[in-house]
CSV table of C-alpha atoms and ligand atoms in Angstrom, one decimal:
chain,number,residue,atom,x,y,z
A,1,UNK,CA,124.6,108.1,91.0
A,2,UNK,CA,126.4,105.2,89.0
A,3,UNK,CA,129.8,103.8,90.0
A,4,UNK,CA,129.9,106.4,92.9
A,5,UNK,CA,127.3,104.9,94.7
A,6,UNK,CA,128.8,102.5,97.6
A,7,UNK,CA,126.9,98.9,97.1
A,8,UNK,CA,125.8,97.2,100.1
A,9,UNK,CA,127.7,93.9,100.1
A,10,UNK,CA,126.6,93.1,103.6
A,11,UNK,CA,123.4,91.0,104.1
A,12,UNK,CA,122.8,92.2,107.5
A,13,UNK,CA,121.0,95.3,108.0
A,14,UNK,CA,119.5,97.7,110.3
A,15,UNK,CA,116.3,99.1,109.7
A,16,UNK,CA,116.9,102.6,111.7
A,17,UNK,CA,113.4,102.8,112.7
A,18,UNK,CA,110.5,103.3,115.5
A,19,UNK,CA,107.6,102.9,113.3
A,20,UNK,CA,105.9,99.8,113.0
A,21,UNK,CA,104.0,100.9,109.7
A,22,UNK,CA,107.5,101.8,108.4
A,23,UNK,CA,109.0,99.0,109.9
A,24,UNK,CA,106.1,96.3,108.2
A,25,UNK,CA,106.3,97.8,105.2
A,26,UNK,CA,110.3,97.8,104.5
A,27,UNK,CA,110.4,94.6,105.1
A,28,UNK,CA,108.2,93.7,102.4
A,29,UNK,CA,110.2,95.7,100.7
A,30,UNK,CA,113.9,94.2,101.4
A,31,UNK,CA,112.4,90.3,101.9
A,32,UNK,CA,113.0,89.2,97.9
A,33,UNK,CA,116.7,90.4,98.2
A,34,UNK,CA,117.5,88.0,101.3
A,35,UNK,CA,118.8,90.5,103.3
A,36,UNK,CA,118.4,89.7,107.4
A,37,UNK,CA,116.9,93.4,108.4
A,38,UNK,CA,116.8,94.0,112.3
A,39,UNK,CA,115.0,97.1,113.4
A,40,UNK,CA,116.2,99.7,115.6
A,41,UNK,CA,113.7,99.1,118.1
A,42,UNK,CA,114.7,95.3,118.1
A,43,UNK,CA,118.3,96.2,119.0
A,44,UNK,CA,117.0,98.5,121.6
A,45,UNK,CA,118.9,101.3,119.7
A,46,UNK,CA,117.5,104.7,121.2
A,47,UNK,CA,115.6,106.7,118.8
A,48,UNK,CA,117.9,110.0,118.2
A,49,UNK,CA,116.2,113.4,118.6
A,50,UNK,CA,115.3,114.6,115.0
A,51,UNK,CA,116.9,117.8,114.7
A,52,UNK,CA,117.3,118.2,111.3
A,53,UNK,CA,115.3,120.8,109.0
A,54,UNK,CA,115.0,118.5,106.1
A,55,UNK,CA,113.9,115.3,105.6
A,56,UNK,CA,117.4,114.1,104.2
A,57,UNK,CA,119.1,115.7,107.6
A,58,UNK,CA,116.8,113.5,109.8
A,59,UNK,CA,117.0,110.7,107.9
A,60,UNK,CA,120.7,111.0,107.8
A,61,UNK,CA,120.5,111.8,112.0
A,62,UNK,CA,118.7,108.1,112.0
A,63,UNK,CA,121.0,106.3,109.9
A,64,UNK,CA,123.9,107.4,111.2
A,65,UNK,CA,122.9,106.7,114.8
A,66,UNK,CA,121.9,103.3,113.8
A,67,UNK,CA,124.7,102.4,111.8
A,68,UNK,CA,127.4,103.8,114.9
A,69,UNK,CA,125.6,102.1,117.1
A,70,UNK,CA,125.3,98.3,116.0
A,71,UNK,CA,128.4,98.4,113.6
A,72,UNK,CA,126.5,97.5,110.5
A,73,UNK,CA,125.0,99.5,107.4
A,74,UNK,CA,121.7,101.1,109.0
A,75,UNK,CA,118.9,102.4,106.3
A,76,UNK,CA,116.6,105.0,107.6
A,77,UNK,CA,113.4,106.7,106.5
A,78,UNK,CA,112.1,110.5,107.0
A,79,UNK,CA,109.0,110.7,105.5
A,80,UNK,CA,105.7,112.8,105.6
A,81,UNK,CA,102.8,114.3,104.2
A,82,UNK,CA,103.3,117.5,102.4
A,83,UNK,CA,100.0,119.6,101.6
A,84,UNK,CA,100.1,122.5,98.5
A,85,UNK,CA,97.9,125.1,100.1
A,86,UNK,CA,100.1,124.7,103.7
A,87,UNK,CA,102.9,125.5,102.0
A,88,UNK,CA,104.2,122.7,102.5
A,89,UNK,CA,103.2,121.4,106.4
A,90,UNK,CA,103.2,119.2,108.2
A,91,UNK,CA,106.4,117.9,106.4
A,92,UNK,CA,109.2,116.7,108.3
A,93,UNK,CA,107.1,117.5,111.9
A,94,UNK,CA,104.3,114.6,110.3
A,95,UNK,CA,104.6,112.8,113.0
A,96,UNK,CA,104.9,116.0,115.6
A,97,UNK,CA,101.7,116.7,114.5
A,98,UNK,CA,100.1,113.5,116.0
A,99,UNK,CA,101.3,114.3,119.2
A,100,UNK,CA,102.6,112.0,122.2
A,101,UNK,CA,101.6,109.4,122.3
A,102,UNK,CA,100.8,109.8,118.8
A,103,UNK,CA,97.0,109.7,117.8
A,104,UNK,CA,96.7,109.9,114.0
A,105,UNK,CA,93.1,110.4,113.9
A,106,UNK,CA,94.1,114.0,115.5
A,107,UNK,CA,96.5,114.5,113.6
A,108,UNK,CA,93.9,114.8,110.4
A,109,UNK,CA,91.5,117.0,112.0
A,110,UNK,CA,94.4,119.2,112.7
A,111,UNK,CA,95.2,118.8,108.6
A,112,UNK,CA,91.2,119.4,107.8
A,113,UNK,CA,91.2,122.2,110.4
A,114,UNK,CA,94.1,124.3,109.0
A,115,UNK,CA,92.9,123.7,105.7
A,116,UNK,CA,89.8,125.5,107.0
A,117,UNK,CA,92.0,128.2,108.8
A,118,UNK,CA,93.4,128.9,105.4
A,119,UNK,CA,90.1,129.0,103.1
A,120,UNK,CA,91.8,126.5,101.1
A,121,UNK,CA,90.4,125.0,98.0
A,122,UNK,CA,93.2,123.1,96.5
A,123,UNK,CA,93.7,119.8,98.5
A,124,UNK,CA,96.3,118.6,96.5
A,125,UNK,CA,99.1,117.1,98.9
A,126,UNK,CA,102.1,114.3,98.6
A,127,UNK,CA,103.3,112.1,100.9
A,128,UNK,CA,107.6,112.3,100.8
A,129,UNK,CA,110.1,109.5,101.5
A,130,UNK,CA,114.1,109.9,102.0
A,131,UNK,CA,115.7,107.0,102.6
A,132,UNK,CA,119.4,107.3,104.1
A,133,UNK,CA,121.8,104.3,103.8
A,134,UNK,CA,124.8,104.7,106.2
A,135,UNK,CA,127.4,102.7,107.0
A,136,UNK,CA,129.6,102.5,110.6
A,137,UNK,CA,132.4,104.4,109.1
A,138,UNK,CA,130.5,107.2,107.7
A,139,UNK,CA,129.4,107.3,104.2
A,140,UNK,CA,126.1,107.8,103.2
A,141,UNK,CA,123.6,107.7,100.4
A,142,UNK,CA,120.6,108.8,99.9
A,143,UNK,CA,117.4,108.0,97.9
A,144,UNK,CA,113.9,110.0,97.5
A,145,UNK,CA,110.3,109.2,96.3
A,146,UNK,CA,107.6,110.8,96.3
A,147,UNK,CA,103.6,110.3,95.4
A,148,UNK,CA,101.0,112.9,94.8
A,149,UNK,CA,97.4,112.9,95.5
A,150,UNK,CA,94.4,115.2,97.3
A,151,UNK,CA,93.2,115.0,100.4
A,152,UNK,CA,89.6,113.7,101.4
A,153,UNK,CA,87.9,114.0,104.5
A,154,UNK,CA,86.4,112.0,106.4
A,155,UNK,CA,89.4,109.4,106.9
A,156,UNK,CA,88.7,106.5,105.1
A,157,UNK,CA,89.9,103.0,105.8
A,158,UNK,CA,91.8,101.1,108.1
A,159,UNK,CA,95.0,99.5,106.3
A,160,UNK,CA,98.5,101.1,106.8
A,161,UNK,CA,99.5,104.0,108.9
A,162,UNK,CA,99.7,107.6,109.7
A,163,UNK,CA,97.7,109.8,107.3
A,164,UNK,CA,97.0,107.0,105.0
A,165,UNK,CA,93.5,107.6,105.7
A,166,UNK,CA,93.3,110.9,104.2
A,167,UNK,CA,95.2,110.7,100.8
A,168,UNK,CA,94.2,109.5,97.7
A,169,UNK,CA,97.1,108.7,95.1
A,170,UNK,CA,96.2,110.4,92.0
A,171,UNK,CA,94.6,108.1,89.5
A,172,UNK,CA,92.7,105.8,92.2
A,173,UNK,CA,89.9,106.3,94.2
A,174,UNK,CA,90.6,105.4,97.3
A,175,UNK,CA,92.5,106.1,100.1
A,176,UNK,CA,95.7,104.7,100.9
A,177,UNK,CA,94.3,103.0,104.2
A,178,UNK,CA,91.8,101.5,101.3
A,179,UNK,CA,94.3,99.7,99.8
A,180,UNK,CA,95.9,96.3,100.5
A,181,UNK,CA,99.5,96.6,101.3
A,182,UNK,CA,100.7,95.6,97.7
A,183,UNK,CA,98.3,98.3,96.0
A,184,UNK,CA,100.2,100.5,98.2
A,185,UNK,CA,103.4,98.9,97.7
A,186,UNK,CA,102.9,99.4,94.0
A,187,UNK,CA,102.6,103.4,93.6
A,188,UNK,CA,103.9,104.7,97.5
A,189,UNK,CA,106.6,107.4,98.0
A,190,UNK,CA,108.7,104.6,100.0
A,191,UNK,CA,108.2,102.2,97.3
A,192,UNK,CA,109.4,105.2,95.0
A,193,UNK,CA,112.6,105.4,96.8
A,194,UNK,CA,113.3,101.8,97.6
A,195,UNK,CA,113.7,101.4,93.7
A,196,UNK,CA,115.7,104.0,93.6
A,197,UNK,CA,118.1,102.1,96.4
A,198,UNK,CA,117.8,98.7,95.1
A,199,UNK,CA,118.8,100.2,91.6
A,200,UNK,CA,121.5,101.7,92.9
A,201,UNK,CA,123.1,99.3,95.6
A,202,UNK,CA,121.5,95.7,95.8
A,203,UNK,CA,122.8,93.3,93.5
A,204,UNK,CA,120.0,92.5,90.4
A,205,UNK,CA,117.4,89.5,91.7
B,1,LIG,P1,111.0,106.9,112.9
B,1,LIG,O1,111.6,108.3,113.0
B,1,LIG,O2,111.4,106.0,114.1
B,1,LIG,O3,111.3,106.3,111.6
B,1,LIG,P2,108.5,108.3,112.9
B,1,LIG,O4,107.0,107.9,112.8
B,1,LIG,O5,108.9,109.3,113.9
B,1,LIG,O6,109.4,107.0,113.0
B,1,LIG,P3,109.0,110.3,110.8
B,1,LIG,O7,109.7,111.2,111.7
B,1,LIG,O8,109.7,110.0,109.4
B,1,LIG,O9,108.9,108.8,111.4
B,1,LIG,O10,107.6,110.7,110.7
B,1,LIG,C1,106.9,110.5,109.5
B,1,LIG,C2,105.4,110.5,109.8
B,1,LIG,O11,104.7,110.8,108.5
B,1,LIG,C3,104.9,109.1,110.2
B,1,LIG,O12,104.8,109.0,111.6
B,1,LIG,C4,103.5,109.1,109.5
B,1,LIG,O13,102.6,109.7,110.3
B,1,LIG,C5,103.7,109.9,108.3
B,1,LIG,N1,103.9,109.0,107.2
B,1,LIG,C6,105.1,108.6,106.6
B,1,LIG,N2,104.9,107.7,105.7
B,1,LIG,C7,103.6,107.4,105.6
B,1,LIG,C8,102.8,106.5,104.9
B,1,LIG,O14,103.4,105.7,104.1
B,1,LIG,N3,101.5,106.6,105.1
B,1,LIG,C9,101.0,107.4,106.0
B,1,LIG,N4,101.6,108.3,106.7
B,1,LIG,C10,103.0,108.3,106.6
Protein backbone atom coordinates (compact mmCIF):
# COMPACT_ATOMS: atom_id res chain seq x y z
CA UNK A 1 0.00 0.00 0.00
CA UNK A 2 0.89 3.85 -0.13
CA UNK A 3 2.94 5.36 -2.89
CA UNK A 4 3.17 1.77 -4.53
CA UNK A 5 -0.18 1.59 -5.26
CA UNK A 6 -0.82 2.65 -9.18
CA UNK A 7 -3.73 5.48 -9.13
CA UNK A 8 -6.35 5.24 -11.65
CA UNK A 9 -6.09 8.50 -13.62
CA UNK A 10 -8.41 7.31 -16.21
CA UNK A 11 -12.13 8.04 -15.89
CA UNK A 12 -13.26 5.24 -18.01
CA UNK A 13 -13.62 2.03 -16.55
CA UNK A 14 -14.66 -1.39 -16.97
CA UNK A 15 -16.69 -3.09 -14.60
CA UNK A 16 -15.37 -6.86 -15.32
CA UNK A 17 -18.57 -8.39 -14.51
CA UNK A 18 -21.69 -10.78 -15.31
CA UNK A 19 -23.68 -10.11 -12.30
CA UNK A 20 -26.28 -7.70 -12.25
CA UNK A 21 -26.46 -7.58 -8.35
CA UNK A 22 -22.71 -6.83 -8.59
CA UNK A 23 -23.00 -4.76 -11.41
CA UNK A 24 -26.06 -2.42 -9.57
CA UNK A 25 -24.35 -2.20 -6.70
CA UNK A 26 -20.74 -0.95 -7.93
CA UNK A 27 -22.18 1.45 -9.56
CA UNK A 28 -23.55 2.98 -6.63
CA UNK A 29 -20.47 2.64 -5.47
CA UNK A 30 -18.12 4.41 -8.24
CA UNK A 31 -21.20 7.11 -9.27
CA UNK A 32 -19.87 10.07 -6.57
CA UNK A 33 -16.35 9.81 -8.14
CA UNK A 34 -17.54 10.59 -11.91
CA UNK A 35 -16.07 7.78 -13.28
CA UNK A 36 -17.98 6.44 -16.68
CA UNK A 37 -18.09 2.53 -15.68
CA UNK A 38 -19.16 0.11 -18.58
CA UNK A 39 -19.74 -3.43 -17.68
CA UNK A 40 -18.35 -6.45 -19.21
CA UNK A 41 -21.47 -7.70 -20.33
CA UNK A 42 -22.18 -4.22 -22.00
CA UNK A 43 -19.06 -4.57 -24.15
CA UNK A 44 -19.99 -8.03 -24.92
CA UNK A 45 -16.69 -9.08 -23.30
CA UNK A 46 -16.95 -13.01 -22.75
CA UNK A 47 -16.95 -14.01 -19.24
CA UNK A 48 -13.46 -16.02 -18.67
CA UNK A 49 -13.63 -19.53 -17.10
CA UNK A 50 -12.82 -19.02 -13.33
CA UNK A 51 -10.07 -21.25 -12.73
CA UNK A 52 -8.47 -19.89 -9.98
CA UNK A 53 -8.40 -21.46 -6.31
CA UNK A 54 -8.76 -18.22 -4.57
CA UNK A 55 -10.84 -15.52 -4.67
CA UNK A 56 -7.84 -13.03 -5.57
CA UNK A 57 -6.77 -15.56 -8.59
CA UNK A 58 -10.40 -15.30 -10.10
CA UNK A 59 -10.78 -11.99 -9.54
CA UNK A 60 -7.46 -11.27 -11.09
CA UNK A 61 -8.56 -14.05 -14.15
CA UNK A 62 -11.63 -11.28 -14.62
CA UNK A 63 -9.78 -8.20 -14.53
CA UNK A 64 -7.24 -9.08 -16.50
CA UNK A 65 -9.45 -10.45 -19.22
CA UNK A 66 -11.40 -7.36 -19.13
CA UNK A 67 -8.76 -4.91 -19.04
CA UNK A 68 -6.83 -6.97 -22.31
CA UNK A 69 -9.76 -6.99 -23.92
CA UNK A 70 -11.23 -3.34 -24.17
CA UNK A 71 -7.78 -1.56 -23.54
CA UNK A 72 -8.85 0.26 -20.43
CA UNK A 73 -8.32 -0.32 -16.51
CA UNK A 74 -11.03 -3.17 -15.78
CA UNK A 75 -12.07 -3.66 -11.82
CA UNK A 76 -13.29 -7.08 -11.02
CA UNK A 77 -15.00 -8.72 -8.04
CA UNK A 78 -14.72 -12.53 -6.60
CA UNK A 79 -16.86 -12.65 -3.92
CA UNK A 80 -18.87 -15.33 -1.75
CA UNK A 81 -20.31 -16.66 1.19
CA UNK A 82 -17.99 -18.38 3.57
CA UNK A 83 -19.76 -20.50 6.42
CA UNK A 84 -17.48 -21.48 9.79
CA UNK A 85 -18.86 -24.99 10.40
CA UNK A 86 -18.22 -25.82 6.35
CA UNK A 87 -14.92 -25.00 6.67
CA UNK A 88 -15.09 -22.57 4.75
CA UNK A 89 -17.76 -23.56 1.60
CA UNK A 90 -19.22 -22.57 -0.60
CA UNK A 91 -16.45 -19.89 -1.06
CA UNK A 92 -15.15 -19.11 -4.30
CA UNK A 93 -17.68 -21.94 -6.02
CA UNK A 94 -20.81 -19.36 -4.41
CA UNK A 95 -22.10 -19.05 -7.43
CA UNK A 96 -21.36 -22.92 -8.64
CA UNK A 97 -23.42 -23.76 -5.99
CA UNK A 98 -26.63 -22.16 -7.58
CA UNK A 99 -26.30 -24.06 -10.49
CA UNK A 100 -27.05 -23.21 -14.27
CA UNK A 101 -28.96 -21.25 -14.82
CA UNK A 102 -28.44 -20.13 -11.40
CA UNK A 103 -31.41 -20.51 -8.87
CA UNK A 104 -30.42 -18.94 -5.56
CA UNK A 105 -33.24 -20.18 -3.66
CA UNK A 106 -31.44 -23.71 -4.27
CA UNK A 107 -28.54 -22.66 -3.55
CA UNK A 108 -29.63 -21.97 0.35
CA UNK A 109 -31.36 -25.21 0.83
CA UNK A 110 -28.14 -26.68 -0.33
CA UNK A 111 -26.35 -24.32 2.52
CA UNK A 112 -29.29 -25.39 5.22
CA UNK A 113 -28.95 -28.95 4.01
CA UNK A 114 -25.18 -29.37 4.54
CA UNK A 115 -25.35 -27.63 7.64
CA UNK A 116 -27.78 -30.46 8.61
CA UNK A 117 -25.26 -33.12 6.96
CA UNK A 118 -22.73 -31.80 9.31
CA UNK A 119 -24.84 -31.51 12.75
CA UNK A 120 -23.73 -28.07 12.89
CA UNK A 121 -24.58 -25.67 15.55
CA UNK A 122 -22.52 -22.69 14.87
CA UNK A 123 -24.10 -20.70 11.91
CA UNK A 124 -21.70 -18.13 11.93
CA UNK A 125 -20.73 -17.31 8.21
CA UNK A 126 -19.20 -14.08 6.19
CA UNK A 127 -19.75 -13.03 3.02
CA UNK A 128 -15.97 -12.21 1.14
CA UNK A 129 -15.16 -9.51 -1.50
CA UNK A 130 -11.74 -9.18 -3.64
CA UNK A 131 -11.77 -6.57 -5.77
CA UNK A 132 -8.89 -6.70 -8.71
CA UNK A 133 -7.98 -3.49 -10.41
CA UNK A 134 -5.97 -4.19 -13.70
CA UNK A 135 -4.86 -2.28 -16.27
CA UNK A 136 -4.18 -3.29 -20.21
CA UNK A 137 -0.47 -3.54 -19.64
CA UNK A 138 -0.51 -5.73 -16.68
CA UNK A 139 -0.41 -4.40 -13.28
CA UNK A 140 -2.64 -5.11 -10.82
CA UNK A 141 -4.02 -4.36 -7.36
CA UNK A 142 -5.98 -5.71 -5.18
CA UNK A 143 -8.42 -4.86 -2.39
CA UNK A 144 -10.47 -7.16 0.24
CA UNK A 145 -13.49 -6.71 2.61
CA UNK A 146 -15.17 -8.80 4.35
CA UNK A 147 -18.50 -8.84 6.78
CA UNK A 148 -19.54 -11.40 9.30
CA UNK A 149 -22.77 -12.55 10.42
CA UNK A 150 -25.00 -16.05 11.05
CA UNK A 151 -27.05 -17.66 8.93
CA UNK A 152 -30.95 -17.85 9.40
CA UNK A 153 -33.31 -19.97 7.65
CA UNK A 154 -35.96 -19.56 6.11
CA UNK A 155 -34.64 -16.84 3.55
CA UNK A 156 -35.85 -13.70 4.32
CA UNK A 157 -36.49 -10.75 2.06
CA UNK A 158 -36.36 -9.83 -1.35
CA UNK A 159 -33.67 -6.83 -1.86
CA UNK A 160 -30.17 -7.59 -3.35
CA UNK A 161 -28.82 -10.81 -4.54
CA UNK A 162 -27.48 -14.23 -4.16
CA UNK A 163 -27.47 -15.42 -0.53
CA UNK A 164 -28.51 -12.16 0.78
CA UNK A 165 -31.47 -13.81 2.07
CA UNK A 166 -29.81 -15.93 4.44
CA UNK A 167 -27.23 -13.70 6.26
CA UNK A 168 -27.64 -11.52 8.90
CA UNK A 169 -24.67 -8.85 9.47
CA UNK A 170 -23.76 -9.06 13.02
CA UNK A 171 -25.29 -6.30 14.99
CA UNK A 172 -28.67 -6.06 12.89
CA UNK A 173 -31.57 -8.06 12.71
CA UNK A 174 -32.24 -8.57 9.54
CA UNK A 175 -31.23 -10.09 6.63
CA UNK A 176 -29.30 -8.51 3.96
CA UNK A 177 -32.21 -8.95 1.30
CA UNK A 178 -34.07 -6.92 4.33
CA UNK A 179 -32.19 -4.11 3.90
CA UNK A 180 -32.39 -1.20 1.44
CA UNK A 181 -29.46 -0.93 -0.77
CA UNK A 182 -27.68 1.89 1.33
CA UNK A 183 -28.16 -0.15 4.70
CA UNK A 184 -26.33 -2.63 2.79
CA UNK A 185 -24.04 -0.27 1.18
CA UNK A 186 -23.14 0.88 4.69
CA UNK A 187 -21.59 -2.41 6.39
CA UNK A 188 -21.21 -5.02 3.01
CA UNK A 189 -17.92 -6.87 2.27
CA UNK A 190 -17.90 -4.97 -1.27
CA UNK A 191 -18.50 -1.81 0.41
CA UNK A 192 -15.49 -2.96 2.74
CA UNK A 193 -13.19 -3.24 -0.15
CA UNK A 194 -14.33 -0.36 -2.33
CA UNK A 195 -13.03 1.90 0.57
CA UNK A 196 -10.15 0.17 0.62
CA UNK A 197 -9.78 1.00 -3.41
CA UNK A 198 -10.94 4.48 -3.32
CA UNK A 199 -8.47 5.10 -0.42
CA UNK A 200 -5.90 3.83 -2.28
CA UNK A 201 -6.34 4.95 -6.00
CA UNK A 202 -9.27 7.51 -6.60
CA UNK A 203 -8.47 11.00 -6.13
CA UNK A 204 -10.24 12.48 -2.55
CA UNK A 205 -14.08 13.81 -3.43
P1 LIG B 1 -19.02 -12.49 -12.21
O1 LIG B 1 -18.02 -13.60 -12.09
O2 LIG B 1 -19.44 -12.18 -13.60
O3 LIG B 1 -18.60 -11.26 -11.46
P2 LIG B 1 -20.59 -14.25 -10.52
O4 LIG B 1 -21.99 -14.20 -9.99
O5 LIG B 1 -20.18 -15.51 -11.23
O6 LIG B 1 -20.38 -12.98 -11.46
P3 LIG B 1 -18.66 -14.81 -8.45
O7 LIG B 1 -17.99 -15.88 -9.20
O8 LIG B 1 -17.82 -13.83 -7.68
O9 LIG B 1 -19.60 -13.92 -9.36
O10 LIG B 1 -19.70 -15.50 -7.48
C1 LIG B 1 -20.05 -14.89 -6.30
C2 LIG B 1 -21.39 -15.39 -5.82
O11 LIG B 1 -21.42 -15.17 -4.39
C3 LIG B 1 -22.51 -14.56 -6.41
O12 LIG B 1 -23.06 -15.16 -7.54
C4 LIG B 1 -23.50 -14.49 -5.24
O13 LIG B 1 -24.32 -15.58 -5.25
C5 LIG B 1 -22.62 -14.58 -4.01
N1 LIG B 1 -22.44 -13.22 -3.51
C6 LIG B 1 -21.41 -12.36 -3.75
N2 LIG B 1 -21.66 -11.16 -3.21
C7 LIG B 1 -22.87 -11.25 -2.63
C8 LIG B 1 -23.69 -10.34 -1.95
O14 LIG B 1 -23.32 -9.07 -1.80
N3 LIG B 1 -24.86 -10.77 -1.49
C9 LIG B 1 -25.25 -12.03 -1.68
N4 LIG B 1 -24.57 -12.96 -2.33
C10 LIG B 1 -23.37 -12.57 -2.81
Amino acid sequence: MGENVRKLLSNRLIIATHNDGKIKEINELVRPYRIAATSAGELGLDDPEETGKTFAENAAIKAHAAAGASGLPALADDSGLAVAALDGAPGIYSARWAGDPRDFGAAMAKVKQALQNAGADDFSAKFVCVLCLAWPDGHEEFFTGEVHGTLSFPPRGDQGFGYDPILVPDGFEETFAEMTSAEKRALSHRARAFDKFRTACLPPL
